[in-house]
Amino acid sequence: MDTPRHFQPHYDAVIVGARCAGAATAMLLARAGMNVLAIDRQAYGSDTMSTHALMRTGVLELERWGLLPTVMAAGTPEIRATTFHYGCESLRLSIKPEYGVEYLCAPRRTVLDRILVDAALSAGADVRHGVALSRLQIDSKGRVIAALLRDADGNSTAVRSDIVIGADGRQSTVTALVKAGTYLIGQSTTGYIYGYFEDLERYGYHWHFGENVAAGVIPTNHRQHCVFVSVPGTAFPATFRGNVEGAFRQVLAANSPHLSDDVSRARLVGRLRGFAGAPGHLRQSHGPGWALVGDAGYFKDPLTAHGITDAELLARAILDGRALETYQRERDVLSEPLFHDTEAIASFRWNLDEIKTLHSSLSASMQAECEYMAGLPAPVRREPQTRSGTSDRNAALASVAC
Protein backbone atom coordinates (compact mmCIF):
# COMPACT_ATOMS: atom_id res chain seq x y z
CA MET A 1 0.00 0.00 0.00
CA ASP A 2 2.75 2.46 0.90
CA THR A 3 4.90 4.04 -1.82
CA PRO A 4 8.32 5.49 -0.94
CA ARG A 5 7.96 9.11 0.14
CA HIS A 6 9.61 11.40 2.64
CA PHE A 7 8.28 12.04 6.10
CA GLN A 8 7.50 15.61 7.03
CA PRO A 9 9.96 17.04 9.56
CA HIS A 10 7.16 17.90 12.02
CA TYR A 11 3.68 16.57 12.82
CA ASP A 12 1.05 17.71 15.27
CA ALA A 13 0.77 14.09 16.42
CA VAL A 14 2.70 10.89 15.76
CA ILE A 15 0.75 7.73 16.56
CA VAL A 16 2.66 4.49 17.03
CA GLY A 17 0.32 1.66 16.05
CA ALA A 18 -2.32 1.85 13.32
CA ARG A 19 -4.80 -0.84 14.27
CA CYS A 20 -8.13 -0.22 16.04
CA ALA A 21 -7.10 2.32 18.65
CA GLY A 22 -4.33 4.00 16.66
CA ALA A 23 -6.16 4.27 13.35
CA ALA A 24 -9.31 5.54 15.09
CA THR A 25 -7.32 8.19 16.98
CA ALA A 26 -5.53 9.22 13.77
CA MET A 27 -8.85 9.51 11.95
CA LEU A 28 -10.48 11.64 14.66
CA LEU A 29 -7.52 14.01 14.98
CA ALA A 30 -7.07 14.33 11.22
CA ARG A 31 -10.78 14.98 10.72
CA ALA A 32 -10.41 17.93 13.08
CA GLY A 33 -7.59 19.32 10.93
CA MET A 34 -4.50 18.07 12.73
CA ASN A 35 -1.40 17.01 10.83
CA VAL A 36 -1.11 13.36 11.88
CA LEU A 37 1.35 10.56 11.18
CA ALA A 38 0.39 6.99 12.13
CA ILE A 39 2.87 4.12 11.76
CA ASP A 40 2.60 0.38 12.14
CA ARG A 41 5.25 -2.31 11.85
CA GLN A 42 2.78 -4.77 10.29
CA ALA A 43 1.37 -4.77 6.74
CA TYR A 44 -1.81 -2.94 5.78
CA GLY A 45 -4.87 -5.13 6.29
CA SER A 46 -2.96 -7.91 8.08
CA ASP A 47 -4.70 -10.11 10.61
CA THR A 48 -4.04 -10.07 14.34
CA MET A 49 -5.12 -12.21 17.27
CA SER A 50 -8.68 -11.27 18.20
CA THR A 51 -12.12 -12.73 18.74
CA HIS A 52 -13.39 -9.29 17.57
CA ALA A 53 -16.89 -9.31 19.10
CA LEU A 54 -18.11 -5.72 19.46
CA MET A 55 -20.57 -4.82 22.18
CA ARG A 56 -22.93 -1.85 22.07
CA THR A 57 -20.38 0.88 22.80
CA GLY A 58 -18.05 -0.34 20.05
CA VAL A 59 -20.89 -0.36 17.52
CA LEU A 60 -22.01 3.05 18.79
CA GLU A 61 -18.53 4.45 18.11
CA LEU A 62 -18.52 3.10 14.56
CA GLU A 63 -21.93 4.69 14.01
CA ARG A 64 -20.77 8.03 15.47
CA TRP A 65 -17.74 7.99 13.18
CA GLY A 66 -19.85 7.22 10.09
CA LEU A 67 -18.12 3.88 9.51
CA LEU A 68 -20.79 1.35 10.49
CA PRO A 69 -22.36 1.19 6.99
CA THR A 70 -18.93 0.42 5.51
CA VAL A 71 -18.32 -2.30 8.10
CA MET A 72 -21.67 -3.92 7.37
CA ALA A 73 -21.24 -3.59 3.60
CA ALA A 74 -18.13 -5.78 3.93
CA GLY A 75 -20.39 -8.74 4.68
CA THR A 76 -20.34 -8.40 8.46
CA PRO A 77 -23.47 -10.09 9.85
CA GLU A 78 -25.89 -8.26 12.11
CA ILE A 79 -26.07 -9.70 15.62
CA ARG A 80 -29.59 -9.26 16.99
CA ALA A 81 -29.50 -11.77 19.85
CA THR A 82 -27.05 -13.12 22.37
CA THR A 83 -27.47 -16.37 24.29
CA PHE A 84 -25.82 -17.24 27.59
CA HIS A 85 -25.48 -20.94 28.36
CA TYR A 86 -24.98 -21.77 32.04
CA GLY A 87 -24.49 -25.50 32.07
CA CYS A 88 -27.76 -26.92 30.75
CA GLU A 89 -29.64 -23.62 31.16
CA SER A 90 -29.87 -21.16 28.26
CA LEU A 91 -30.86 -17.50 28.43
CA ARG A 92 -31.53 -15.81 25.08
CA LEU A 93 -31.61 -12.01 24.99
CA SER A 94 -32.67 -9.92 22.02
CA ILE A 95 -30.59 -6.84 21.22
CA LYS A 96 -32.92 -3.93 21.85
CA PRO A 97 -32.45 -0.69 19.90
CA GLU A 98 -30.80 1.84 22.20
CA TYR A 99 -28.60 4.93 21.69
CA GLY A 100 -29.12 4.52 17.95
CA VAL A 101 -27.65 1.00 17.98
CA GLU A 102 -30.01 -1.65 16.64
CA TYR A 103 -27.62 -4.61 16.46
CA LEU A 104 -24.12 -5.74 17.39
CA CYS A 105 -21.43 -7.02 15.04
CA ALA A 106 -18.08 -8.81 15.01
CA PRO A 107 -15.99 -7.78 12.00
CA ARG A 108 -12.75 -9.61 11.31
CA ARG A 109 -9.74 -7.47 12.10
CA THR A 110 -8.73 -7.76 8.44
CA VAL A 111 -11.96 -5.85 7.76
CA LEU A 112 -12.19 -3.43 10.68
CA ASP A 113 -8.55 -2.32 10.82
CA ARG A 114 -8.48 -1.70 7.07
CA ILE A 115 -11.66 0.42 7.24
CA LEU A 116 -10.27 2.52 10.09
CA VAL A 117 -6.96 3.05 8.26
CA ASP A 118 -8.80 4.03 5.08
CA ALA A 119 -10.91 6.51 7.06
CA ALA A 120 -7.76 8.02 8.60
CA LEU A 121 -6.20 8.36 5.13
CA SER A 122 -9.38 9.95 3.76
CA ALA A 123 -9.28 12.46 6.61
CA GLY A 124 -5.77 13.51 5.60
CA ALA A 125 -3.63 11.47 8.01
CA ASP A 126 -0.28 10.12 6.81
CA VAL A 127 -0.37 6.37 7.52
CA ARG A 128 2.74 4.24 6.97
CA HIS A 129 2.98 0.48 7.33
CA GLY A 130 6.20 -1.45 7.70
CA VAL A 131 7.57 1.32 9.93
CA ALA A 132 8.56 0.88 13.58
CA LEU A 133 9.51 3.17 16.44
CA SER A 134 13.18 2.87 17.45
CA ARG A 135 13.40 5.45 20.21
CA LEU A 136 12.06 8.76 21.45
CA GLN A 137 13.90 12.05 21.76
CA ILE A 138 13.32 13.69 25.13
CA ASP A 139 14.41 17.24 25.92
CA SER A 140 16.16 18.51 29.05
CA LYS A 141 12.80 19.09 30.76
CA GLY A 142 11.68 15.48 30.24
CA ARG A 143 9.29 16.19 27.39
CA VAL A 144 9.01 13.89 24.36
CA ILE A 145 9.72 16.03 21.30
CA ALA A 146 10.55 13.60 18.49
CA ALA A 147 10.39 9.99 17.36
CA LEU A 148 13.10 8.01 15.56
CA LEU A 149 11.44 5.74 13.00
CA ARG A 150 12.85 2.76 11.11
CA ASP A 151 11.42 1.24 7.94
CA ALA A 152 11.62 -2.36 6.71
CA ASP A 153 14.85 -1.60 4.82
CA GLY A 154 16.54 -0.32 7.98
CA ASN A 155 16.37 3.36 7.02
CA SER A 156 15.97 5.70 9.99
CA THR A 157 14.19 9.05 10.11
CA ALA A 158 13.62 11.45 13.01
CA VAL A 159 10.34 13.36 13.05
CA ARG A 160 9.39 16.02 15.58
CA SER A 161 5.90 16.03 17.05
CA ASP A 162 3.85 17.97 19.55
CA ILE A 163 2.62 14.68 20.99
CA VAL A 164 3.56 11.03 20.49
CA ILE A 165 0.70 8.60 21.11
CA GLY A 166 1.37 4.96 21.94
CA ALA A 167 -1.31 2.75 20.37
CA ASP A 168 1.07 -0.17 20.01
CA GLY A 169 -0.67 -2.73 22.15
CA ARG A 170 -0.19 -4.59 25.39
CA GLN A 171 3.60 -4.81 24.97
CA SER A 172 3.90 -1.18 23.94
CA THR A 173 7.29 0.20 22.92
CA VAL A 174 6.13 3.72 23.75
CA THR A 175 5.16 2.59 27.24
CA ALA A 176 8.60 1.12 27.81
CA LEU A 177 10.45 4.16 26.45
CA VAL A 178 8.55 6.70 28.58
CA LYS A 179 8.53 4.33 31.58
CA ALA A 180 4.78 4.69 32.07
CA GLY A 181 3.71 3.43 35.48
CA THR A 182 1.16 0.66 36.01
CA TYR A 183 -1.20 1.28 38.90
CA LEU A 184 -3.70 -1.54 38.47
CA ILE A 185 -2.62 -5.09 37.58
CA GLY A 186 -4.95 -8.03 37.15
CA GLN A 187 -4.39 -11.27 39.01
CA SER A 188 -6.41 -13.58 36.75
CA THR A 189 -5.63 -14.75 33.22
CA THR A 190 -7.50 -16.89 30.75
CA GLY A 191 -5.99 -19.02 27.99
CA TYR A 192 -7.78 -19.40 24.64
CA ILE A 193 -7.80 -21.57 21.58
CA TYR A 194 -9.96 -20.36 18.69
CA GLY A 195 -10.59 -20.94 15.01
CA TYR A 196 -12.90 -20.02 12.15
CA PHE A 197 -15.52 -22.51 10.98
CA GLU A 198 -17.78 -22.72 7.95
CA ASP A 199 -21.15 -24.53 7.81
CA LEU A 200 -21.91 -23.93 11.48
CA GLU A 201 -25.53 -23.01 12.15
CA ARG A 202 -25.66 -20.52 15.02
CA TYR A 203 -27.64 -17.28 15.23
CA GLY A 204 -26.19 -14.42 17.23
CA TYR A 205 -23.54 -14.52 19.93
CA HIS A 206 -23.37 -17.63 22.13
CA TRP A 207 -21.44 -17.68 25.41
CA HIS A 208 -21.04 -21.00 27.25
CA PHE A 209 -19.93 -21.33 30.87
CA GLY A 210 -19.12 -24.43 32.89
CA GLU A 211 -16.85 -25.47 35.73
CA ASN A 212 -13.36 -24.09 34.91
CA VAL A 213 -14.21 -23.87 31.21
CA ALA A 214 -15.89 -21.40 28.88
CA ALA A 215 -16.57 -21.20 25.15
CA GLY A 216 -18.11 -18.86 22.63
CA VAL A 217 -19.49 -18.69 19.10
CA ILE A 218 -19.19 -15.39 17.21
CA PRO A 219 -20.64 -14.91 13.69
CA THR A 220 -18.24 -12.94 11.50
CA ASN A 221 -17.36 -12.20 7.89
CA HIS A 222 -17.22 -14.72 5.01
CA ARG A 223 -20.13 -16.67 6.55
CA GLN A 224 -17.79 -18.00 9.18
CA HIS A 225 -18.08 -18.34 12.93
CA CYS A 226 -15.23 -17.74 15.33
CA VAL A 227 -15.39 -20.52 17.93
CA PHE A 228 -13.24 -20.27 21.03
CA VAL A 229 -12.65 -22.29 24.16
CA SER A 230 -11.01 -20.98 27.30
CA VAL A 231 -9.60 -22.27 30.56
CA PRO A 232 -7.83 -20.59 33.48
CA GLY A 233 -4.40 -19.39 32.41
CA THR A 234 -2.72 -21.64 34.93
CA ALA A 235 -4.34 -24.68 33.28
CA PHE A 236 -3.64 -23.65 29.70
CA PRO A 237 -0.22 -25.36 29.17
CA ALA A 238 -1.27 -28.71 30.61
CA THR A 239 -4.63 -28.65 28.82
CA PHE A 240 -3.39 -27.97 25.31
CA ARG A 241 0.22 -29.16 25.25
CA GLY A 242 0.85 -31.75 22.53
CA ASN A 243 -2.70 -32.05 21.21
CA VAL A 244 -4.28 -28.67 20.56
CA GLU A 245 -7.13 -29.84 18.36
CA GLY A 246 -8.02 -32.79 20.58
CA ALA A 247 -8.02 -30.62 23.70
CA PHE A 248 -10.07 -27.98 21.86
CA ARG A 249 -12.76 -30.60 21.18
CA GLN A 250 -12.63 -31.87 24.76
CA VAL A 251 -13.11 -28.40 26.25
CA LEU A 252 -15.94 -27.74 23.81
CA ALA A 253 -17.63 -30.97 24.88
CA ALA A 254 -17.20 -30.04 28.56
CA ASN A 255 -19.05 -26.78 27.84
CA SER A 256 -21.70 -28.16 25.51
CA PRO A 257 -21.84 -31.63 23.91
CA HIS A 258 -24.37 -30.26 21.41
CA LEU A 259 -22.04 -27.44 20.35
CA SER A 260 -19.13 -29.88 20.17
CA ASP A 261 -21.10 -32.16 17.85
CA ASP A 262 -22.06 -29.25 15.58
CA VAL A 263 -18.48 -27.97 15.41
CA SER A 264 -17.22 -31.47 14.54
CA ARG A 265 -19.47 -31.38 11.47
CA ALA A 266 -18.35 -27.87 10.48
CA ARG A 267 -15.21 -27.14 8.45
CA LEU A 268 -12.23 -25.47 10.10
CA VAL A 269 -10.79 -22.73 7.85
CA GLY A 270 -7.05 -22.50 8.37
CA ARG A 271 -5.64 -23.54 11.72
CA LEU A 272 -6.54 -23.18 15.36
CA ARG A 273 -4.83 -20.27 17.12
CA GLY A 274 -3.91 -19.78 20.76
CA PHE A 275 -3.33 -17.13 23.41
CA ALA A 276 -1.92 -18.26 26.73
CA GLY A 277 -3.35 -15.26 28.55
CA ALA A 278 -1.91 -12.12 30.13
CA PRO A 279 -2.85 -10.10 33.21
CA GLY A 280 -4.87 -6.96 32.70
CA HIS A 281 -3.50 -3.53 33.47
CA LEU A 282 -4.29 0.15 33.82
CA ARG A 283 -1.27 2.35 33.11
CA GLN A 284 -0.47 6.01 33.45
CA SER A 285 -1.97 7.29 30.22
CA HIS A 286 -0.02 10.49 29.63
CA GLY A 287 3.08 12.51 30.39
CA PRO A 288 5.04 15.43 28.90
CA GLY A 289 4.60 15.12 25.15
CA TRP A 290 3.10 11.59 25.16
CA ALA A 291 -0.13 9.64 25.69
CA LEU A 292 -1.32 6.04 25.54
CA VAL A 293 -4.50 4.68 23.97
CA GLY A 294 -6.00 1.21 23.54
CA ASP A 295 -4.28 -1.84 25.01
CA ALA A 296 -1.07 0.15 25.52
CA GLY A 297 -2.77 1.97 28.39
CA TYR A 298 -5.63 -0.32 29.36
CA PHE A 299 -5.86 -4.06 28.82
CA LYS A 300 -8.31 -6.53 30.27
CA ASP A 301 -8.86 -10.23 29.74
CA PRO A 302 -10.65 -10.89 26.41
CA LEU A 303 -13.18 -13.26 28.04
CA THR A 304 -15.77 -10.47 28.34
CA ALA A 305 -15.28 -9.47 24.66
CA HIS A 306 -15.32 -5.74 25.30
CA GLY A 307 -13.01 -3.01 24.02
CA ILE A 308 -12.26 -0.03 21.68
CA THR A 309 -13.72 3.01 23.39
CA ASP A 310 -10.93 5.34 24.54
CA ALA A 311 -9.75 6.67 21.15
CA GLU A 312 -12.52 9.26 21.14
CA LEU A 313 -11.83 10.23 24.76
CA LEU A 314 -8.17 10.95 23.98
CA ALA A 315 -8.90 12.77 20.73
CA ARG A 316 -11.50 14.92 22.44
CA ALA A 317 -9.13 15.90 25.26
CA ILE A 318 -6.44 16.91 22.74
CA LEU A 319 -8.80 18.84 20.48
CA ASP A 320 -10.60 20.60 23.33
CA GLY A 321 -7.30 21.77 24.81
CA ARG A 322 -8.00 20.04 28.10
CA ALA A 323 -5.26 18.67 30.31
CA LEU A 324 -4.70 14.99 29.60
CA GLU A 325 -5.39 14.24 33.27
CA THR A 326 -9.03 14.69 32.21
CA TYR A 327 -8.67 11.92 29.63
CA GLN A 328 -7.16 9.58 32.19
CA ARG A 329 -9.92 10.32 34.72
CA GLU A 330 -12.63 9.70 32.13
CA ARG A 331 -10.99 6.50 30.96
CA ASP A 332 -10.57 5.18 34.49
CA VAL A 333 -14.08 6.06 35.67
CA LEU A 334 -15.52 4.16 32.71
CA SER A 335 -12.95 1.35 32.66
CA GLU A 336 -12.33 0.37 36.26
CA PRO A 337 -15.78 -1.20 36.84
CA LEU A 338 -15.35 -3.19 33.61
CA PHE A 339 -11.83 -4.15 34.66
CA HIS A 340 -12.96 -5.51 38.02
CA ASP A 341 -15.96 -7.33 36.54
CA THR A 342 -13.70 -8.92 33.92
CA GLU A 343 -11.14 -9.87 36.55
CA ALA A 344 -13.80 -11.69 38.56
CA ILE A 345 -15.14 -13.53 35.50
CA ALA A 346 -11.66 -14.49 34.27
CA SER A 347 -10.78 -15.94 37.68
CA PHE A 348 -13.15 -18.91 37.12
CA ARG A 349 -13.73 -18.80 40.88
CA TRP A 350 -17.50 -18.87 40.54
CA ASN A 351 -20.36 -21.30 40.31
CA LEU A 352 -23.14 -21.00 37.74
CA ASP A 353 -25.32 -18.85 39.99
CA GLU A 354 -22.43 -16.51 40.77
CA ILE A 355 -21.44 -16.07 37.11
CA LYS A 356 -24.97 -14.85 36.37
CA THR A 357 -24.54 -12.15 39.01
CA LEU A 358 -21.16 -11.21 37.56
CA HIS A 359 -22.69 -10.91 34.10
CA SER A 360 -25.41 -8.63 35.47
CA SER A 361 -22.73 -6.41 37.01
CA LEU A 362 -20.75 -6.39 33.76
CA SER A 363 -23.88 -5.47 31.81
CA ALA A 364 -24.52 -2.52 34.13
CA SER A 365 -20.93 -1.33 33.68
CA MET A 366 -21.23 -1.57 29.90
CA GLN A 367 -24.54 0.28 30.01
CA ALA A 368 -23.00 3.14 32.01
CA GLU A 369 -20.11 3.41 29.56
CA CYS A 370 -22.40 3.41 26.54
CA GLU A 371 -24.69 6.04 28.06
CA TYR A 372 -21.71 8.31 28.73
CA MET A 373 -20.26 7.95 25.22
CA ALA A 374 -23.67 8.45 23.60
CA GLY A 375 -24.05 11.71 25.51
CA LEU A 376 -20.86 13.24 24.13
CA PRO A 377 -21.11 15.81 21.32
CA ALA A 378 -20.42 14.47 17.85
CA PRO A 379 -16.70 14.37 17.02
CA VAL A 380 -15.33 17.45 15.23
CA ARG A 381 -15.07 17.00 11.47
CA ARG A 382 -13.39 19.52 9.18
CA GLU A 383 -11.55 19.47 5.88
CA PRO A 384 -7.83 18.73 6.29
CA GLN A 385 -5.89 21.93 7.02
CA THR A 386 -2.55 23.12 5.70
CA ARG A 387 0.43 23.56 7.97
CA SER A 388 -0.15 27.34 8.02
CA GLY A 389 -3.45 26.81 9.81
CA THR A 390 -2.10 24.87 12.77
CA SER A 391 -0.47 27.49 14.99
CA ASP A 392 -3.41 27.94 17.36
CA ARG A 393 -3.82 24.18 17.71
CA ASN A 394 -0.09 23.77 18.38
CA ALA A 395 -0.40 26.20 21.25
CA ALA A 396 -3.28 24.14 22.64
CA LEU A 397 -1.24 20.96 22.29
CA ALA A 398 1.62 22.50 24.19
CA SER A 399 -0.73 23.02 27.13
CA VAL A 400 -2.45 19.61 27.14
CA ALA A 401 0.35 17.21 26.24
CA CYS A 402 2.20 17.63 29.46
JSON list of C-alpha atoms in Angstrom, two decimals, residues 147-250:
[
{"chain": "A", "resi": 147, "resn": "ALA", "atom": "CA", "xyz": [10.39, 9.99, 17.36]},
{"chain": "A", "resi": 148, "resn": "LEU", "atom": "CA", "xyz": [13.10, 8.01, 15.56]},
{"chain": "A", "resi": 149, "resn": "LEU", "atom": "CA", "xyz": [11.44, 5.74, 13.00]},
{"chain": "A", "resi": 150, "resn": "ARG", "atom": "CA", "xyz": [12.85, 2.76, 11.11]},
{"chain": "A", "resi": 151, "resn": "ASP", "atom": "CA", "xyz": [11.42, 1.24, 7.94]},
{"chain": "A", "resi": 152, "resn": "ALA", "atom": "CA", "xyz": [11.62, -2.36, 6.71]},
{"chain": "A", "resi": 153, "resn": "ASP", "atom": "CA", "xyz": [14.85, -1.60, 4.82]},
{"chain": "A", "resi": 154, "resn": "GLY", "atom": "CA", "xyz": [16.54, -0.32, 7.98]},
{"chain": "A", "resi": 155, "resn": "ASN", "atom": "CA", "xyz": [16.37, 3.36, 7.02]},
{"chain": "A", "resi": 156, "resn": "SER", "atom": "CA", "xyz": [15.97, 5.70, 9.99]},
{"chain": "A", "resi": 157, "resn": "THR", "atom": "CA", "xyz": [14.19, 9.05, 10.11]},
{"chain": "A", "resi": 158, "resn": "ALA", "atom": "CA", "xyz": [13.62, 11.45, 13.01]},
{"chain": "A", "resi": 159, "resn": "VAL", "atom": "CA", "xyz": [10.34, 13.36, 13.05]},
{"chain": "A", "resi": 160, "resn": "ARG", "atom": "CA", "xyz": [9.39, 16.02, 15.58]},
{"chain": "A", "resi": 161, "resn": "SER", "atom": "CA", "xyz": [5.90, 16.03, 17.05]},
{"chain": "A", "resi": 162, "resn": "ASP", "atom": "CA", "xyz": [3.85, 17.97, 19.55]},
{"chain": "A", "resi": 163, "resn": "ILE", "atom": "CA", "xyz": [2.62, 14.68, 20.99]},
{"chain": "A", "resi": 164, "resn": "VAL", "atom": "CA", "xyz": [3.56, 11.03, 20.49]},
{"chain": "A", "resi": 165, "resn": "ILE", "atom": "CA", "xyz": [0.70, 8.60, 21.11]},
{"chain": "A", "resi": 166, "resn": "GLY", "atom": "CA", "xyz": [1.37, 4.96, 21.94]},
{"chain": "A", "resi": 167, "resn": "ALA", "atom": "CA", "xyz": [-1.31, 2.75, 20.37]},
{"chain": "A", "resi": 168, "resn": "ASP", "atom": "CA", "xyz": [1.07, -0.17, 20.01]},
{"chain": "A", "resi": 169, "resn": "GLY", "atom": "CA", "xyz": [-0.67, -2.73, 22.15]},
{"chain": "A", "resi": 170, "resn": "ARG", "atom": "CA", "xyz": [-0.19, -4.59, 25.39]},
{"chain": "A", "resi": 171, "resn": "GLN", "atom": "CA", "xyz": [3.60, -4.81, 24.97]},
{"chain": "A", "resi": 172, "resn": "SER", "atom": "CA", "xyz": [3.90, -1.18, 23.94]},
{"chain": "A", "resi": 173, "resn": "THR", "atom": "CA", "xyz": [7.29, 0.20, 22.92]},
{"chain": "A", "resi": 174, "resn": "VAL", "atom": "CA", "xyz": [6.13, 3.72, 23.75]},
{"chain": "A", "resi": 175, "resn": "THR", "atom": "CA", "xyz": [5.16, 2.59, 27.24]},
{"chain": "A", "resi": 176, "resn": "ALA", "atom": "CA", "xyz": [8.60, 1.12, 27.81]},
{"chain": "A", "resi": 177, "resn": "LEU", "atom": "CA", "xyz": [10.45, 4.16, 26.45]},
{"chain": "A", "resi": 178, "resn": "VAL", "atom": "CA", "xyz": [8.55, 6.70, 28.58]},
{"chain": "A", "resi": 179, "resn": "LYS", "atom": "CA", "xyz": [8.53, 4.33, 31.58]},
{"chain": "A", "resi": 180, "resn": "ALA", "atom": "CA", "xyz": [4.78, 4.69, 32.07]},
{"chain": "A", "resi": 181, "resn": "GLY", "atom": "CA", "xyz": [3.71, 3.43, 35.48]},
{"chain": "A", "resi": 182, "resn": "THR", "atom": "CA", "xyz": [1.16, 0.66, 36.01]},
{"chain": "A", "resi": 183, "resn": "TYR", "atom": "CA", "xyz": [-1.20, 1.28, 38.90]},
{"chain": "A", "resi": 184, "resn": "LEU", "atom": "CA", "xyz": [-3.70, -1.54, 38.47]},
{"chain": "A", "resi": 185, "resn": "ILE", "atom": "CA", "xyz": [-2.62, -5.09, 37.58]},
{"chain": "A", "resi": 186, "resn": "GLY", "atom": "CA", "xyz": [-4.95, -8.03, 37.15]},
{"chain": "A", "resi": 187, "resn": "GLN", "atom": "CA", "xyz": [-4.39, -11.27, 39.01]},
{"chain": "A", "resi": 188, "resn": "SER", "atom": "CA", "xyz": [-6.41, -13.58, 36.75]},
{"chain": "A", "resi": 189, "resn": "THR", "atom": "CA", "xyz": [-5.63, -14.75, 33.22]},
{"chain": "A", "resi": 190, "resn": "THR", "atom": "CA", "xyz": [-7.50, -16.89, 30.75]},
{"chain": "A", "resi": 191, "resn": "GLY", "atom": "CA", "xyz": [-5.99, -19.02, 27.99]},
{"chain": "A", "resi": 192, "resn": "TYR", "atom": "CA", "xyz": [-7.78, -19.40, 24.64]},
{"chain": "A", "resi": 193, "resn": "ILE", "atom": "CA", "xyz": [-7.80, -21.57, 21.58]},
{"chain": "A", "resi": 194, "resn": "TYR", "atom": "CA", "xyz": [-9.96, -20.36, 18.69]},
{"chain": "A", "resi": 195, "resn": "GLY", "atom": "CA", "xyz": [-10.59, -20.94, 15.01]},
{"chain": "A", "resi": 196, "resn": "TYR", "atom": "CA", "xyz": [-12.90, -20.02, 12.15]},
{"chain": "A", "resi": 197, "resn": "PHE", "atom": "CA", "xyz": [-15.52, -22.51, 10.98]},
{"chain": "A", "resi": 198, "resn": "GLU", "atom": "CA", "xyz": [-17.78, -22.72, 7.95]},
{"chain": "A", "resi": 199, "resn": "ASP", "atom": "CA", "xyz": [-21.15, -24.53, 7.81]},
{"chain": "A", "resi": 200, "resn": "LEU", "atom": "CA", "xyz": [-21.91, -23.93, 11.48]},
{"chain": "A", "resi": 201, "resn": "GLU", "atom": "CA", "xyz": [-25.53, -23.01, 12.15]},
{"chain": "A", "resi": 202, "resn": "ARG", "atom": "CA", "xyz": [-25.66, -20.52, 15.02]},
{"chain": "A", "resi": 203, "resn": "TYR", "atom": "CA", "xyz": [-27.64, -17.28, 15.23]},
{"chain": "A", "resi": 204, "resn": "GLY", "atom": "CA", "xyz": [-26.19, -14.42, 17.23]},
{"chain": "A", "resi": 205, "resn": "TYR", "atom": "CA", "xyz": [-23.54, -14.52, 19.93]},
{"chain": "A", "resi": 206, "resn": "HIS", "atom": "CA", "xyz": [-23.37, -17.63, 22.13]},
{"chain": "A", "resi": 207, "resn": "TRP", "atom": "CA", "xyz": [-21.44, -17.68, 25.41]},
{"chain": "A", "resi": 208, "resn": "HIS", "atom": "CA", "xyz": [-21.04, -21.00, 27.25]},
{"chain": "A", "resi": 209, "resn": "PHE", "atom": "CA", "xyz": [-19.93, -21.33, 30.87]},
{"chain": "A", "resi": 210, "resn": "GLY", "atom": "CA", "xyz": [-19.12, -24.43, 32.89]},
{"chain": "A", "resi": 211, "resn": "GLU", "atom": "CA", "xyz": [-16.85, -25.47, 35.73]},
{"chain": "A", "resi": 212, "resn": "ASN", "atom": "CA", "xyz": [-13.36, -24.09, 34.91]},
{"chain": "A", "resi": 213, "resn": "VAL", "atom": "CA", "xyz": [-14.21, -23.87, 31.21]},
{"chain": "A", "resi": 214, "resn": "ALA", "atom": "CA", "xyz": [-15.89, -21.40, 28.88]},
{"chain": "A", "resi": 215, "resn": "ALA", "atom": "CA", "xyz": [-16.57, -21.20, 25.15]},
{"chain": "A", "resi": 216, "resn": "GLY", "atom": "CA", "xyz": [-18.11, -18.86, 22.63]},
{"chain": "A", "resi": 217, "resn": "VAL", "atom": "CA", "xyz": [-19.49, -18.69, 19.10]},
{"chain": "A", "resi": 218, "resn": "ILE", "atom": "CA", "xyz": [-19.19, -15.39, 17.21]},
{"chain": "A", "resi": 219, "resn": "PRO", "atom": "CA", "xyz": [-20.64, -14.91, 13.69]},
{"chain": "A", "resi": 220, "resn": "THR", "atom": "CA", "xyz": [-18.24, -12.94, 11.50]},
{"chain": "A", "resi": 221, "resn": "ASN", "atom": "CA", "xyz": [-17.36, -12.20, 7.89]},
{"chain": "A", "resi": 222, "resn": "HIS", "atom": "CA", "xyz": [-17.22, -14.72, 5.01]},
{"chain": "A", "resi": 223, "resn": "ARG", "atom": "CA", "xyz": [-20.13, -16.67, 6.55]},
{"chain": "A", "resi": 224, "resn": "GLN", "atom": "CA", "xyz": [-17.79, -18.00, 9.18]},
{"chain": "A", "resi": 225, "resn": "HIS", "atom": "CA", "xyz": [-18.08, -18.34, 12.93]},
{"chain": "A", "resi": 226, "resn": "CYS", "atom": "CA", "xyz": [-15.23, -17.74, 15.33]},
{"chain": "A", "resi": 227, "resn": "VAL", "atom": "CA", "xyz": [-15.39, -20.52, 17.93]},
{"chain": "A", "resi": 228, "resn": "PHE", "atom": "CA", "xyz": [-13.24, -20.27, 21.03]},
{"chain": "A", "resi": 229, "resn": "VAL", "atom": "CA", "xyz": [-12.65, -22.29, 24.16]},
{"chain": "A", "resi": 230, "resn": "SER", "atom": "CA", "xyz": [-11.01, -20.98, 27.30]},
{"chain": "A", "resi": 231, "resn": "VAL", "atom": "CA", "xyz": [-9.60, -22.27, 30.56]},
{"chain": "A", "resi": 232, "resn": "PRO", "atom": "CA", "xyz": [-7.83, -20.59, 33.48]},
{"chain": "A", "resi": 233, "resn": "GLY", "atom": "CA", "xyz": [-4.40, -19.39, 32.41]},
{"chain": "A", "resi": 234, "resn": "THR", "atom": "CA", "xyz": [-2.72, -21.64, 34.93]},
{"chain": "A", "resi": 235, "resn": "ALA", "atom": "CA", "xyz": [-4.34, -24.68, 33.28]},
{"chain": "A", "resi": 236, "resn": "PHE", "atom": "CA", "xyz": [-3.64, -23.65, 29.70]},
{"chain": "A", "resi": 237, "resn": "PRO", "atom": "CA", "xyz": [-0.22, -25.36, 29.17]},
{"chain": "A", "resi": 238, "resn": "ALA", "atom": "CA", "xyz": [-1.27, -28.71, 30.61]},
{"chain": "A", "resi": 239, "resn": "THR", "atom": "CA", "xyz": [-4.63, -28.65, 28.82]},
{"chain": "A", "resi": 240, "resn": "PHE", "atom": "CA", "xyz": [-3.39, -27.97, 25.31]},
{"chain": "A", "resi": 241, "resn": "ARG", "atom": "CA", "xyz": [0.22, -29.16, 25.25]},
{"chain": "A", "resi": 242, "resn": "GLY", "atom": "CA", "xyz": [0.85, -31.75, 22.53]},
{"chain": "A", "resi": 243, "resn": "ASN", "atom": "CA", "xyz": [-2.70, -32.05, 21.21]},
{"chain": "A", "resi": 244, "resn": "VAL", "atom": "CA", "xyz": [-4.28, -28.67, 20.56]},
{"chain": "A", "resi": 245, "resn": "GLU", "atom": "CA", "xyz": [-7.13, -29.84, 18.36]},
{"chain": "A", "resi": 246, "resn": "GLY", "atom": "CA", "xyz": [-8.02, -32.79, 20.58]},
{"chain": "A", "resi": 247, "resn": "ALA", "atom": "CA", "xyz": [-8.02, -30.62, 23.70]},
{"chain": "A", "resi": 248, "resn": "PHE", "atom": "CA", "xyz": [-10.07, -27.98, 21.86]},
{"chain": "A", "resi": 249, "resn": "ARG", "atom": "CA", "xyz": [-12.76, -30.60, 21.18]},
{"chain": "A", "resi": 250, "resn": "GLN", "atom": "CA", "xyz": [-12.63, -31.87, 24.76]}
]
